[in-house]
Amino acid sequence: MALKNIEKQLNILDYALSSLWRRRAKSFSILLVFAAIIFLLASFQMVTQSLSDKAKQVLAYTPEITLQKMSAGRQEAIPLAYREQLAGIFGIRRVVPRIWGYYFDEVRLANYTVMGMELENMPEGARLDASLANGKMPGPEARGWVFVGHSIKEALNLDERYTFSLFRPDLTLKAFTVSGEFSRDTDILTNDLIVMNLADARDLYGIPAGLVTDFCVYVANPKEIDTIAKKISTALPSVRVLTRPQIQKTYQVVFGWRSGFGSICLLAALAAFVILAWDKASGLSPEERREIAILKVLGWETSDILATRFWESLIVSGLACILGMTAAYIHVVYFAASLFRPVLMGWSVLRPDLHLLPRMAAGDILLILAFTVIPYLAATVIPAWRSATVPADSALGG
Amino acid sequence: MLIELSGVSKIYNQGRANEVRALTNIDLVVEQGSMVCLKGPSGSGKSTLLAIIGCIFPPTSGRAAIADRQLARLPDRFLTLHRRETIGFIFQRFNVLPELTVLDNITLPLLPLGVPPKERKERAQQLMARFGISHRAEFPAGQISGGELQRVAIARALINNQPIILADEPTAHLDTVLSWEFMEIMQQLQAAGKTIVIASHDPLVFEHPAVERTVTIKDGRLHAS
Amino acid sequence: MLLNPWSLALTLCSLVVLMLGAVAGKTAARVLRFWEPGSDTNRQIRLENEIWLSSTLVAYGLGFQIITLILFVLAADQFCQVIVGAMCATGALLANPYGMPALMVKLFGVFFYGFWILLHQLDIRSEHYPLVRIKYLALLLVLPMLVLDVSLQTLYIAGIKPDIITSCCAVVFGETTGTTTNLLTTGYSQQGLLVVFIGSIVGLMAMGWGLLRRWQAGLAGLYAAGWLWYFGLSLVVIINVISSYVYAMPYHKCPFCLLKPEYHYFGFALYGALIPATFFGASAAMAGLVRGKTGLSGVVDYYQRFAVKLSLMLLLIFSGLSFYHYLKYLITGGEG
């Protein structure tokens, strides 16, 4: 009995396929619109997901704890002398002062991120040079040497030459020589980044000696981050203590929120589609009525007709999913999600030229199915039932 | 007795303003292997009677037993299950699905029975060979001649080897030659043991020598003749 | 956390199911009120048609429920990234008091829909439709269940505040019974647990075999009870024993991470065997309850044998899956 049932469902599936093919104009128009909606949703999901993956990668390079001095609710330079007050806190591996800021290039109308650090003081594993593509990080003695990201190189036309100059606040020029370039794998972080010696950064921004913008605190045991953070904020009440897990969660919330917001916009499109699907499914032409009545006289049960309609919906939505998701993957990976980038990015004027590589786990596919296939199936079930209850006797007479 | 109706009535829209009494107190017995013609003008209740014999809907009152099964009070699903085992239908204008091939049209009743494709094809091929339409198997049913269409409809009514053949005005849209041919085939089927009920007001049908009995229906009542 | 794609998907699915449930509920009310077997009125014809609508809606409901159940667990797994202290779905589900109840209601829903479909399938095998009233009374219960499901889920999602400190599963399901909230008070040893687990498997096999040889209503009831016990026990065993062998981490005891790609979606196979097995094992006795109705005895007998055979087969698969990682660990010593 179970086997007969499977055989029957296969027969009905077969019939559903041929029935879709017979109404191919209608089927394909639904399929294409549906695939387009799935394409939008899936691209959006893939972009946010791979961006948040990127952000996670980026955060791997940030120190466990960052200290900034706050005054009147705004960040200001932090005295190097504060370092001594941290010396007594057990569990701190290293404290590295940093000057971190933006540089607006008025000629090219672009924003660069400048980071000056005592690179040689950073603990193993946290160094940015892990991601170096080529060249050598500037050492403590190497004044005037910088390490740049990809789009800095492009913007400053550094293909042939290795030197460029930036303005100090007093409009005098400071010359730099490029000693290396970051790998493109970390583009989201390093694309618009110029890394230099702490002393060079101080010179460039005209920050007085004894002051930096923030401290990077590295801890010995990541499980103690919160405890150490608490101790620091007791020791230095005027300092804002940012921990990596905190930043990470904030990013997650922001990404989740952004993609949630985007999803809502796309849901509107989906709603429109569902209405269309309902409409298409419920408009029963005289030919379709006649076909159903004939089938019923020939011994098809109401549930068999319903099964036919179910298979039709499933085939359409399945195909639309495959089409839409494949297109979305191509869009995100090979066209860098060009449709959505203005919405989702904006770290800097120089847009990172990202290579997004979404990972599609079963869960992500299920999420997209939940957004698309379920409303579609639900929208077609009642029209399907209406069509399945066409009385058999309407095939007689006349 | 394959078909046994006693005191059968059918009322549409019962208890409403638009109530219609389509059949009143019908008694009819059809023996196995006989051929009976139901005669009557349109609107006489002929189609309703055919639908009750064809297990499409149950009578409102009275007893109707088709192939030893009482139809009264039977839910729709069980009428369908019974119908597909016992009744082969030949519709007016034959009601094929024009975009499906001849083969697919003939095998339509087998799909919900869970008959696998290979067996479906074999059974259809036997019937197509018998009626000389094998060369048309892969043609869309909308593109074949009227005579071939008629045989497709007959083959479809026989595909599940049902004991009763019901035909609803089968010759209404056929010329004399084809109508005659149709009755010839019916006669052969009767000889092979099928029970045949034809609703028709075509003299070519009810005057055919194979028709053993003609009953006339008028205003929902039977008049034997 | 309502504005998150996972929350939105869950909410959307719930609303869809609620809508379908409302339509089915309307049919149920009409059937209960106006059903007249054997009558030839238009209303009865319509009601007979509506039976197909409601059964289709429930079948869709079952499908959607299974999807939302998975989605809910996966969503919790996503939420844990924003909840401080939660490292996997367990922590996220315990972040507020609504998580676990919502999960339980969803799981219960899967069984409920399953039983309803069984009832329906039995009912339409008899030309008297003897179970119509029971079936539609049960269907009326779907609505409150759906409302409960949606409310718990919404409360849970709305209650997720990205900064609540939650315990991660190592603490939650761990052996250190301390001040932290424990889902399972684990006073028993892994070895003892495994002995009971294997004993239960053997017991179920024996009962199933006995039933197939000679059907006894009492034994069938025992078999059903045995399955319910085994279902609970399996969850405990999965949490306490199996999961850590799959993860190859002694303190990672989580029944949900099994569903993740890192573990080759092992959990889908595991739960995909356990849940249907429990359903069929328990439903054999349930079907026996309606055996006395007109025209059902043959169908029920057929179904019962089928269900017992199927549950035994699934039990074998589930046991094989459960012990696979454990044995692999014992043989390779955790190197493989």
Coordinates of N, CA and C in Angstrom, one line a residue, chain B residues 90 93-94 96 102 106 127-128 130-136 141-156 170-171 173-183 185-186:
Chain B
I90 N -17.6 7.6 -21.5 CA -17.3 8.2 -22.8 C -18.2 9.5 -22.9
R93 N -18.7 14.8 -27.1 CA -17.5 15.4 -27.7 C -16.2 14.8 -27.2
F94 N -16.3 13.7 -26.5 CA -15.2 12.8 -26.1 C -14.3 13.4 -25.0
V96 N -11.4 14.9 -24.6 CA -10.0 14.5 -24.4 C -9.3 15.8 -24.1
V102 N -2.1 11.2 -27.4 CA -3.1 10.2 -27.4 C -2.8 9.2 -26.3
I106 N -5.2 8.3 -22.9 CA -5.7 7.0 -22.6 C -5.3 6.6 -21.2
L127 N -4.7 -1.6 -26.2 CA -6.0 -1.0 -26.6 C -5.8 -0.3 -27.9
M128 N -4.7 0.5 -28.1 CA -4.5 1.3 -29.3 C -4.4 0.3 -30.5
R130 N -5.8 -2.6 -30.7 CA -7.1 -3.1 -31.0 C -8.0 -2.2 -31.8
F131 N -7.8 -0.9 -31.5 CA -8.7 0.1 -32.2 C -7.9 0.7 -33.4
G132 N -6.8 0.3 -33.8 CA -6.1 0.8 -34.9 C -5.6 2.2 -34.8
I133 N -5.2 2.6 -33.6 CA -4.7 4.0 -33.5 C -3.2 4.0 -33.0
S134 N -2.5 2.9 -33.1 CA -1.2 2.8 -32.5 C -0.3 3.9 -33.2
H135 N -0.5 4.1 -34.5 CA 0.4 5.1 -35.1 C 0.2 6.5 -34.6
R136 N -0.9 6.8 -33.9 CA -1.2 8.1 -33.4 C -0.7 8.3 -32.0
A141 N -3.7 15.0 -28.8 CA -5.1 14.5 -29.1 C -5.8 15.6 -29.9
G142 N -5.4 16.8 -29.8 CA -6.1 17.9 -30.5 C -5.9 17.9 -32.0
Q143 N -4.9 17.0 -32.4 CA -4.6 17.1 -33.9 C -5.0 15.8 -34.6
I144 N -5.9 15.0 -34.1 CA -6.2 13.8 -34.8 C -7.7 13.9 -35.3
S145 N -8.1 13.0 -36.1 CA -9.4 13.1 -36.8 C -10.5 12.7 -35.8
G146 N -11.7 13.0 -36.2 CA -12.9 12.7 -35.3 C -13.0 11.2 -35.0
G147 N -12.8 10.4 -36.1 CA -12.9 9.0 -35.9 C -11.9 8.4 -34.9
E148 N -10.7 9.0 -35.0 CA -9.6 8.5 -34.1 C -9.9 9.0 -32.7
L149 N -10.4 10.2 -32.6 CA -10.8 10.8 -31.3 C -11.7 9.8 -30.6
Q150 N -12.7 9.4 -31.3 CA -13.8 8.5 -30.8 C -13.1 7.2 -30.2
R151 N -12.1 6.7 -30.9 CA -11.5 5.5 -30.5 C -10.6 5.7 -29.2
V152 N -10.0 6.9 -29.2 CA -9.2 7.3 -28.0 C -10.1 7.3 -26.8
A153 N -11.3 7.9 -27.0 CA -12.3 8.0 -25.9 C -12.7 6.6 -25.4
I154 N -12.9 5.7 -26.4 CA -13.4 4.4 -26.0 C -12.2 3.7 -25.3
A155 N -11.0 3.8 -25.8 CA -9.9 3.1 -25.2 C -9.7 3.6 -23.8
R156 N -9.9 4.9 -23.6 CA -9.7 5.5 -22.2 C -10.8 4.9 -21.3
P170 N -22.8 10.1 -27.4 CA -21.5 9.9 -28.1 C -21.6 10.3 -29.5
T171 N -22.7 10.3 -30.2 CA -22.8 10.5 -31.6 C -23.2 11.9 -32.0
H173 N -21.9 14.7 -32.2 CA -21.1 15.5 -33.1 C -20.4 14.7 -34.2
L174 N -20.9 13.5 -34.5 CA -20.3 12.6 -35.5 C -21.2 12.5 -36.7
D175 N -20.5 12.2 -37.9 CA -21.4 12.0 -39.1 C -21.9 10.5 -39.0
T176 N -22.7 10.2 -40.0 CA -23.4 8.9 -39.9 C -22.4 7.7 -39.9
V177 N -21.4 7.8 -40.8 CA -20.4 6.7 -40.9 C -19.8 6.5 -39.5
L178 N -19.3 7.6 -38.9 CA -18.6 7.4 -37.6 C -19.6 6.9 -36.5
S179 N -20.8 7.4 -36.6 CA -21.8 7.0 -35.6 C -22.0 5.5 -35.7
W180 N -22.1 5.1 -36.9 CA -22.4 3.7 -37.2 C -21.2 2.8 -36.6
E181 N -20.0 3.4 -36.9 CA -18.8 2.7 -36.5 C -18.7 2.6 -35.0
F182 N -19.2 3.7 -34.3 CA -19.2 3.7 -32.9 C -20.1 2.6 -32.3
M183 N -21.2 2.4 -32.9 CA -22.2 1.4 -32.4 C -21.6 0.0 -32.7
I185 N -18.5 -0.8 -32.6 CA -17.5 -1.1 -31.5 C -18.3 -1.4 -30.2
M186 N -19.3 -0.7 -29.9 CA -20.1 -1.0 -28.7 C -20.6 -2.4 -28.7

